[in-house]
Amino acid sequence: MKILTSPSVLACDFLHLEDEIRRADAAGSDWLHCDVMDGMFVPNMSFGFDTIRAINTVSDLPLDVHMMTCVPQNYLDALKAAGADIVTIHNDIGLSEEELHEVLKNIHARGMKAAMSLKPKFPAETVFPFMDELDMVLIMTVEPGFGGQKFMPDMLDKIANVRRKANELGKDMDIQVDGGINAANAALAAAYGANVFVVGTASFRAPDMKVALDDVKKAAEEAYGKNL
Ligand code: DX5
Ligand code: ZN
């Protein structure tokens, strides 16, 4: 699997957003992870479509938008217009399985990639009914809502379970991890089958962002699949 990094804009210096996006670009980021929080789905608020649109004007990198919101399905046109390339919804937004399928279909209908995220309490099996339609599964390695938290090693088996299921289905899908990622635990997550690494604090707040991202990538490339 191709190993990718997706620095989380939430950890940048918002007073200098344009410079920060250019810095992430120059540091070799593969994607940019944009965390949208509504203060209801998670106990925090972040930024919305105008910010995503602004980011999109200064970068050609794919925008990976993590919707930590209660009704992401109401904002698919707004996401598309803002320049989102990948839209991640959570499974626990009060919709039936059928309705969730519909949201994923509607994301694709707008020409965006669709991903589903699981909070730590949801087992791998939760996402299995959606695997056919998903371009990516996001496994949270912290409780969503805040940057700067500690990676939860308990999530490793879940990563492996999703990767094994994807392999069984012959699906070359991306598995993303998000929360407290650094080079050391990226190696662990990669060994269990993750290939896309959201890096917030450990990238934007590192002394040298390029070195930090290169370290994550190299560690993950070396370890990928070893514990599968
Ligand atoms: C947390 C967000 C993360 C966060 C990651 O709810 O989904 O994307 O910004 O930041 P770090 O890497 O600092 O945990
Ligand atoms: Zn996120």
JSON list of C-alpha atoms and ligand atoms in Angstrom, two decimals, residues 33 35 66 68 178, ligand 2:
[
{"chain": "A", "resi": 33, "resn": "HIS", "atom": "CA", "xyz": [-6.64, 16.90, 6.91]},
{"chain": "A", "resi": 35, "resn": "ASP", "atom": "CA", "xyz": [-11.29, 18.76, 10.96]},
{"chain": "A", "resi": 66, "resn": "HIS", "atom": "CA", "xyz": [-13.14, 14.87, 8.63]},
{"chain": "A", "resi": 68, "resn": "MET", "atom": "CA", "xyz": [-17.16, 15.54, 13.24]},
{"chain": "A", "resi": 178, "resn": "ASP", "atom": "CA", "xyz": [-6.01, 9.91, 13.41]},
{"chain": "B", "resi": 2, "resn": "ZN", "atom": "ZN", "xyz": [-9.38, 14.38, 12.27]}
]
